[in-house]
Amino acid sequence: MTRVFCIGELLIDFVAENQGNDLSKAINFTKKAGGAPANVACAISKLGGKSSFIGCVGKDPFGSFLLDVLKNENVDISKSQRANTFTTLAFVSLAEDGERDFVFSRGADRELKYDSSIKKDFDRNMIHLGAATAMLGGGLEEAYGHYFFDALTKDAFISFDPNFRTDLWKDNEAVFIKKCMPYVEKSHLCKFSLEEAFLLSGKDTVKEACEVLHKAGAKIITITLGKEGTFVSTDNMQHTVPSIKVSPVDTTGAGDAFIGCLLYQISQLSNFNMVFNDDELLMKMVEKANKAGAITTTNYGAIIALPTLAQLED
Ligand code: ATP
């Protein structure tokens, strides 16, 4: 079975309780494991796939907590690192209308050091680059570039999610676009939200956005549309694959569950090139990945809400 190496950040989300969206008024916070690529690694493992997480946490109790969460989800953490600085922390408070207040204290995730010995493991395997913090500089950005190059030279399957966060890139979008495009150009699979597809392409319809992004080199493009499902685009077809009907209580991690489930299915193929030649197969996979995203919204939390294979096939 193919292994998926998920590279990026693992951090603590401190989520304010019952304080609207004003962090200055928040008193109680719930500690949660966060970081999109770590969520994706958990999603793959929970479905029965093989995943490894490559990232850096601090040598502090928060770092120990985070690595334990991944270990308990059967994610391989042997390639993860610990730095002599504090674990990255995000404080967030959410109002009922989705408005949020956000404070970010960047620590150990930026300290990731490139490890050239991992390159050989990419052979016939897959990598997923999906860090919200990767383009913010530091060791993580450097390591990202090296691992991307290694994956290209080893013919690994490459998946990319830009994970744009307005809070982190306010007034600096042009830099974000410039840093992301080399990944879009050479990845086999790109997962965008509507906002990301429009931002990176400079267009404001999905069809035009995909046209620009395919022209740049993107192969399979998926644009997640919440309850509407997912827009899929290849050189040969464009289609919206609908999702299932659910009653959502918390949409955190739906996108990570979606891409995790899609990568899990690709990892089960005897040869991942099959996904480029068979649009029907791709659409069936997206349909299942939509279901994974939808199920995740029916439970609170990100990792805890991820579905198992049995739940998915129920
Ligand atoms: P995130 O907000 O987690 O960073 P995202 O915005 O990419 O990620 P969504 O579009 O919210 O993710 O969800 C991913 C997928 O999950 C969707 O494409 C859809 O298939 C499914 N999904 C999400 N929300 C719902 C919903 N309310 N009903 C049905 N399916 C949903």
Short mmCIF file of C-alpha atoms and ligand atoms in Angstrom, two decimals:
data_model
loop_
_atom_site.label_atom_id
_atom_site.label_comp_id
_atom_site.label_asym_id
_atom_site.label_seq_id
_atom_site.Cartn_x
_atom_site.Cartn_y
_atom_site.Cartn_z
CA MET A 1 0.00 0.00 0.00
CA THR A 2 1.26 3.45 -0.91
CA ARG A 3 2.20 5.75 1.97
CA VAL A 4 1.18 9.41 2.07
CA PHE A 5 3.69 11.84 3.62
CA CYS A 6 1.87 14.91 4.93
CA ILE A 7 4.18 17.89 5.42
CA GLY A 8 3.51 21.07 7.38
CA GLU A 9 2.29 22.37 10.68
CA LEU A 10 0.92 20.74 13.81
CA LEU A 11 -0.25 23.26 16.39
CA ILE A 12 -2.53 23.91 19.31
CA ASP A 13 -5.83 25.64 18.59
CA PHE A 14 -7.12 27.33 21.73
CA VAL A 15 -10.78 27.83 20.96
CA ALA A 16 -12.56 30.44 23.11
CA GLU A 17 -15.83 29.33 24.66
CA ASN A 18 -19.04 31.34 24.62
CA GLN A 19 -17.48 34.77 24.00
CA GLY A 20 -18.83 35.79 20.61
CA ASN A 21 -15.96 36.72 18.37
CA ASP A 22 -14.15 39.08 20.76
CA LEU A 23 -10.96 37.44 22.02
CA SER A 24 -10.35 40.26 24.50
CA LYS A 25 -13.43 39.10 26.42
CA ALA A 26 -12.66 35.38 26.28
CA ILE A 27 -12.00 33.64 29.60
CA ASN A 28 -12.09 29.91 28.94
CA PHE A 29 -10.38 28.16 26.06
CA THR A 30 -10.50 24.55 24.89
CA LYS A 31 -7.20 23.04 23.79
CA LYS A 32 -7.42 21.23 20.44
CA ALA A 33 -4.92 19.64 18.09
CA GLY A 34 -4.80 21.63 14.85
CA GLY A 35 -2.86 21.98 11.61
CA ALA A 36 -4.35 21.02 8.26
CA PRO A 37 -1.64 18.57 7.09
CA ALA A 38 -1.77 16.77 10.44
CA ASN A 39 -5.57 16.49 10.09
CA VAL A 40 -5.11 15.05 6.59
CA ALA A 41 -2.62 12.46 7.92
CA CYS A 42 -5.20 11.45 10.55
CA ALA A 43 -7.99 11.24 7.95
CA ILE A 44 -5.93 8.85 5.81
CA SER A 45 -4.95 6.70 8.77
CA LYS A 46 -8.48 6.57 10.19
CA LEU A 47 -9.70 5.16 6.86
CA GLY A 48 -7.08 2.41 7.06
CA GLY A 49 -4.37 4.00 4.90
CA LYS A 50 -0.70 4.55 5.68
CA SER A 51 0.31 8.11 6.54
CA SER A 52 3.36 9.85 7.97
CA PHE A 53 3.54 13.38 9.35
CA ILE A 54 6.62 15.54 8.76
CA GLY A 55 6.57 18.68 10.91
CA CYS A 56 8.03 20.25 14.03
CA VAL A 57 6.62 20.86 17.52
CA GLY A 58 8.30 22.21 20.66
CA LYS A 59 9.95 20.19 23.42
CA ASP A 60 7.12 21.24 25.69
CA PRO A 61 3.96 19.56 27.03
CA PHE A 62 1.93 20.92 24.09
CA GLY A 63 4.32 19.26 21.66
CA SER A 64 4.01 15.96 23.58
CA PHE A 65 0.21 16.25 23.52
CA LEU A 66 0.14 16.82 19.75
CA LEU A 67 2.45 13.93 18.91
CA ASP A 68 0.40 11.66 21.19
CA VAL A 69 -2.77 12.61 19.29
CA LEU A 70 -1.14 11.58 16.00
CA LYS A 71 0.29 8.39 17.51
CA ASN A 72 -3.13 7.42 18.82
CA GLU A 73 -4.50 7.85 15.30
CA ASN A 74 -1.78 5.48 13.98
CA VAL A 75 -0.01 8.22 12.04
CA ASP A 76 3.73 7.51 11.71
CA ILE A 77 5.58 10.32 13.54
CA SER A 78 9.11 8.93 13.18
CA LYS A 79 9.97 11.76 10.72
CA SER A 80 8.61 14.52 12.97
CA GLN A 81 10.95 16.84 14.84
CA ARG A 82 11.02 18.74 18.14
CA ALA A 83 12.68 22.14 18.54
CA ASN A 84 13.96 24.14 21.51
CA THR A 85 11.16 26.64 21.23
CA PHE A 86 7.49 26.65 22.14
CA THR A 87 4.88 24.77 20.11
CA THR A 88 2.95 26.99 17.68
CA LEU A 89 -0.28 28.30 19.23
CA ALA A 90 -3.40 29.75 17.64
CA PHE A 91 -6.13 31.46 19.70
CA VAL A 92 -9.45 31.73 17.98
CA SER A 93 -12.91 32.84 18.89
CA LEU A 94 -15.89 32.26 16.65
CA ALA A 95 -19.20 34.05 16.56
CA GLU A 96 -22.33 32.19 15.49
CA ASP A 97 -22.31 33.95 12.11
CA GLY A 98 -18.80 32.55 11.45
CA GLU A 99 -16.96 35.86 12.16
CA ARG A 100 -13.74 35.15 13.95
CA ASP A 101 -11.06 36.84 16.03
CA PHE A 102 -7.61 35.32 15.75
CA VAL A 103 -4.21 35.58 17.45
CA PHE A 104 -1.33 33.52 16.15
CA SER A 105 1.86 32.79 18.03
CA ARG A 106 4.22 31.10 15.63
CA GLY A 107 6.78 28.86 17.29
CA ALA A 108 8.24 25.46 16.48
CA ASP A 109 6.46 24.75 13.19
CA ARG A 110 8.81 27.19 11.40
CA GLU A 111 11.86 25.35 12.78
CA LEU A 112 11.40 22.23 10.62
CA LYS A 113 14.74 21.17 9.18
CA TYR A 114 14.99 19.45 5.80
CA ASP A 115 16.06 15.81 6.19
CA SER A 116 17.59 14.50 2.97
CA SER A 117 17.36 10.88 4.17
CA ILE A 118 13.55 10.96 3.64
CA LYS A 119 13.88 11.40 -0.14
CA LYS A 120 14.26 7.67 -0.78
CA ASP A 121 10.94 7.01 0.99
CA PHE A 122 9.09 9.13 -1.60
CA ASP A 123 9.78 6.52 -4.28
CA ARG A 124 6.37 5.27 -5.58
CA ASN A 125 4.70 7.02 -2.65
CA MET A 126 2.69 10.22 -2.27
CA ILE A 127 3.23 13.58 -0.61
CA HIS A 128 0.67 16.14 0.51
CA LEU A 129 1.78 19.75 0.99
CA GLY A 130 -0.97 21.54 2.84
CA ALA A 131 0.40 23.92 5.46
CA ALA A 132 -1.23 27.27 6.14
CA THR A 133 2.12 28.47 7.52
CA ALA A 134 4.48 27.10 4.82
CA MET A 135 4.71 30.32 2.81
CA LEU A 136 5.42 32.42 5.91
CA GLY A 137 9.17 31.77 5.80
CA GLY A 138 11.54 29.94 8.12
CA GLY A 139 12.76 26.35 7.98
CA LEU A 140 9.33 25.03 7.02
CA GLU A 141 9.25 27.03 3.79
CA GLU A 142 12.76 25.88 2.93
CA ALA A 143 12.00 22.24 3.79
CA TYR A 144 8.79 22.44 1.75
CA GLY A 145 10.75 23.44 -1.34
CA HIS A 146 13.29 20.64 -0.85
CA TYR A 147 10.66 17.95 -0.26
CA PHE A 148 8.72 19.17 -3.30
CA PHE A 149 11.84 18.87 -5.45
CA ASP A 150 12.62 15.42 -3.98
CA ALA A 151 9.08 14.24 -4.74
CA LEU A 152 9.41 15.47 -8.33
CA THR A 153 12.71 13.65 -8.84
CA LYS A 154 11.31 10.46 -7.26
CA ASP A 155 8.12 10.53 -9.38
CA ALA A 156 5.97 10.65 -6.27
CA PHE A 157 2.34 11.71 -6.53
CA ILE A 158 2.13 15.32 -5.31
CA SER A 159 -0.95 16.89 -3.75
CA PHE A 160 -1.11 20.60 -2.90
CA ASP A 161 -3.55 22.62 -0.81
CA PRO A 162 -2.54 26.30 -0.48
CA ASN A 163 -4.56 26.65 2.74
CA PHE A 164 -4.90 30.42 2.38
CA ARG A 165 -5.81 32.15 5.64
CA THR A 166 -6.94 35.78 5.36
CA ASP A 167 -5.75 36.40 8.93
CA LEU A 168 -2.17 35.50 7.97
CA TRP A 169 -1.98 37.22 4.55
CA LYS A 170 -4.02 40.41 4.90
CA ASP A 171 -2.66 42.99 2.37
CA ASN A 172 0.02 40.56 1.27
CA GLU A 173 -1.89 38.36 -1.15
CA ALA A 174 0.45 39.02 -4.09
CA VAL A 175 3.36 37.46 -2.19
CA PHE A 176 1.21 34.47 -1.29
CA ILE A 177 0.22 33.94 -4.95
CA LYS A 178 3.82 34.19 -6.13
CA LYS A 179 4.99 31.63 -3.58
CA CYS A 180 2.16 29.18 -4.29
CA MET A 181 2.19 29.09 -8.08
CA PRO A 182 5.29 26.87 -8.51
CA TYR A 183 3.47 24.21 -6.46
CA VAL A 184 0.26 24.59 -8.45
CA GLU A 185 2.20 24.27 -11.70
CA LYS A 186 3.79 20.92 -10.89
CA SER A 187 1.41 19.13 -8.52
CA HIS A 188 -0.73 16.22 -9.71
CA LEU A 189 -3.69 17.20 -7.56
CA CYS A 190 -4.64 20.66 -6.28
CA LYS A 191 -7.34 21.20 -3.69
CA PHE A 192 -8.72 24.72 -3.55
CA SER A 193 -11.55 26.50 -1.85
CA LEU A 194 -13.50 28.86 -4.12
CA GLU A 195 -11.65 31.82 -2.56
CA GLU A 196 -8.26 30.22 -3.27
CA ALA A 197 -9.12 29.32 -6.87
CA PHE A 198 -10.23 32.91 -7.55
CA LEU A 199 -7.24 34.42 -5.71
CA LEU A 200 -4.60 32.30 -7.49
CA SER A 201 -6.15 32.60 -10.96
CA GLY A 202 -7.28 36.23 -10.79
CA LYS A 203 -10.65 35.11 -12.23
CA ASP A 204 -14.11 35.07 -10.70
CA THR A 205 -15.83 32.05 -12.21
CA VAL A 206 -14.79 28.44 -11.57
CA LYS A 207 -14.53 27.63 -15.26
CA GLU A 208 -12.26 30.57 -16.03
CA ALA A 209 -10.23 29.96 -12.87
CA CYS A 210 -9.62 26.32 -13.84
CA GLU A 211 -8.69 27.35 -17.36
CA VAL A 212 -5.96 29.66 -16.03
CA LEU A 213 -4.73 27.13 -13.46
CA HIS A 214 -4.63 24.24 -15.98
CA LYS A 215 -2.75 26.48 -18.39
CA ALA A 216 -0.22 27.10 -15.61
CA GLY A 217 0.26 23.33 -15.30
CA ALA A 218 -2.25 22.09 -12.70
CA LYS A 219 -3.45 18.57 -13.57
CA ILE A 220 -6.42 17.51 -11.43
CA ILE A 221 -8.17 20.47 -9.77
CA THR A 222 -10.78 20.06 -7.04
CA ILE A 223 -12.64 23.11 -5.73
CA THR A 224 -14.59 22.39 -2.56
CA LEU A 225 -17.97 24.12 -2.34
CA GLY A 226 -19.31 23.20 1.11
CA LYS A 227 -22.80 21.69 0.95
CA GLU A 228 -22.82 22.05 -2.86
CA GLY A 229 -20.11 19.39 -3.18
CA THR A 230 -16.93 19.69 -5.24
CA PHE A 231 -16.10 21.09 -8.66
CA VAL A 232 -13.64 18.76 -10.42
CA SER A 233 -11.64 19.79 -13.43
CA THR A 234 -9.15 17.93 -15.63
CA ASP A 235 -7.98 18.59 -19.17
CA ASN A 236 -10.93 16.49 -20.41
CA MET A 237 -13.84 17.31 -18.14
CA GLN A 238 -15.39 19.75 -15.70
CA HIS A 239 -18.15 18.62 -13.39
CA THR A 240 -19.69 19.44 -10.00
CA VAL A 241 -19.92 16.26 -7.92
CA PRO A 242 -22.73 16.74 -5.37
CA SER A 243 -22.32 15.96 -1.69
CA ILE A 244 -24.76 14.15 0.60
CA LYS A 245 -27.36 15.95 2.72
CA VAL A 246 -26.37 16.35 6.37
CA SER A 247 -27.17 18.55 9.36
CA PRO A 248 -23.83 20.24 10.10
CA VAL A 249 -22.84 21.28 13.63
CA ASP A 250 -19.16 22.18 13.04
CA THR A 251 -17.50 22.53 9.62
CA THR A 252 -13.91 22.51 10.99
CA GLY A 253 -11.76 20.03 9.12
CA ALA A 254 -14.27 19.18 6.36
CA GLY A 255 -11.75 20.19 3.69
CA ASP A 256 -9.01 18.10 5.34
CA ALA A 257 -11.33 15.08 5.57
CA PHE A 258 -12.20 15.57 1.89
CA ILE A 259 -8.60 15.66 0.62
CA GLY A 260 -7.53 12.95 3.12
CA CYS A 261 -10.21 10.61 1.78
CA LEU A 262 -9.33 11.38 -1.84
CA LEU A 263 -5.64 10.71 -1.17
CA TYR A 264 -6.50 7.52 0.74
CA GLN A 265 -8.39 6.20 -2.30
CA ILE A 266 -5.57 7.12 -4.69
CA SER A 267 -3.11 5.37 -2.34
CA GLN A 268 -5.13 2.16 -2.74
CA LEU A 269 -4.69 2.05 -6.54
CA SER A 270 -2.10 -0.36 -7.91
CA ASN A 271 -0.76 2.56 -9.97
CA PHE A 272 -1.74 6.13 -9.23
CA ASN A 273 -1.54 7.06 -12.92
CA MET A 274 -4.95 5.34 -13.25
CA VAL A 275 -6.52 8.46 -11.78
CA PHE A 276 -5.33 10.58 -14.74
CA ASN A 277 -6.80 8.30 -17.39
CA ASP A 278 -10.18 7.47 -15.94
CA ASP A 279 -12.48 10.43 -15.24
CA GLU A 280 -15.28 8.15 -14.07
CA LEU A 281 -13.01 6.65 -11.43
CA LEU A 282 -11.95 10.14 -10.33
CA MET A 283 -15.57 11.27 -9.96
CA LYS A 284 -16.45 8.18 -7.89
CA MET A 285 -13.51 8.95 -5.62
CA VAL A 286 -14.60 12.59 -5.25
CA GLU A 287 -18.13 11.41 -4.42
CA LYS A 288 -16.73 9.34 -1.55
CA ALA A 289 -14.45 12.18 -0.44
CA ASN A 290 -17.46 14.53 -0.38
CA LYS A 291 -19.16 12.06 1.95
CA ALA A 292 -16.11 12.10 4.25
CA GLY A 293 -16.22 15.92 4.33
CA ALA A 294 -19.96 15.92 4.98
CA ILE A 295 -19.76 13.37 7.83
CA THR A 296 -17.01 15.44 9.49
CA THR A 297 -19.39 18.42 9.73
CA THR A 298 -21.89 16.38 11.78
CA ASN A 299 -19.54 16.18 14.79
CA TYR A 300 -17.66 18.78 16.82
CA GLY A 301 -13.86 19.03 16.40
CA ALA A 302 -11.62 18.16 13.47
CA ILE A 303 -9.74 14.93 14.16
CA ILE A 304 -12.38 13.36 16.37
CA ALA A 305 -15.05 13.94 13.72
CA LEU A 306 -13.15 12.19 10.90
CA PRO A 307 -14.98 9.12 9.60
CA THR A 308 -13.75 5.53 9.60
CA LEU A 309 -14.08 3.39 6.47
CA ALA A 310 -17.05 1.58 8.03
CA GLN A 311 -18.87 4.90 8.60
CA LEU A 312 -18.07 5.99 5.07
CA GLU A 313 -19.41 2.83 3.51
CA ASP A 314 -22.48 2.67 5.73
P1 ATP B 1 -11.89 23.98 5.49
O1 ATP B 1 -12.98 25.00 5.75
O2 ATP B 1 -11.97 22.74 6.34
O3 ATP B 1 -10.52 24.56 5.40
P2 ATP B 1 -12.95 23.74 2.78
O4 ATP B 1 -13.57 25.09 2.81
O5 ATP B 1 -12.13 23.34 1.63
O6 ATP B 1 -12.10 23.42 4.04
P3 ATP B 1 -15.60 22.62 2.61
O7 ATP B 1 -15.94 23.06 1.26
O8 ATP B 1 -16.30 23.24 3.76
O9 ATP B 1 -14.07 22.62 2.89
O10 ATP B 1 -15.87 21.05 2.72
C1 ATP B 1 -15.16 20.06 1.99
C2 ATP B 1 -16.14 19.10 1.35
O11 ATP B 1 -16.95 18.49 2.38
C3 ATP B 1 -17.11 19.78 0.40
O12 ATP B 1 -16.57 19.80 -0.91
C4 ATP B 1 -18.34 18.88 0.52
O13 ATP B 1 -18.25 17.79 -0.35
C5 ATP B 1 -18.30 18.39 1.95
N1 ATP B 1 -19.15 19.25 2.81
C6 ATP B 1 -18.76 20.30 3.56
N2 ATP B 1 -19.81 20.88 4.19
C7 ATP B 1 -20.91 20.17 3.82
C8 ATP B 1 -22.31 20.26 4.11
N3 ATP B 1 -22.80 21.21 4.91
N4 ATP B 1 -23.14 19.37 3.52
C9 ATP B 1 -22.67 18.41 2.71
N5 ATP B 1 -21.36 18.27 2.40
C10 ATP B 1 -20.49 19.13 2.93
#
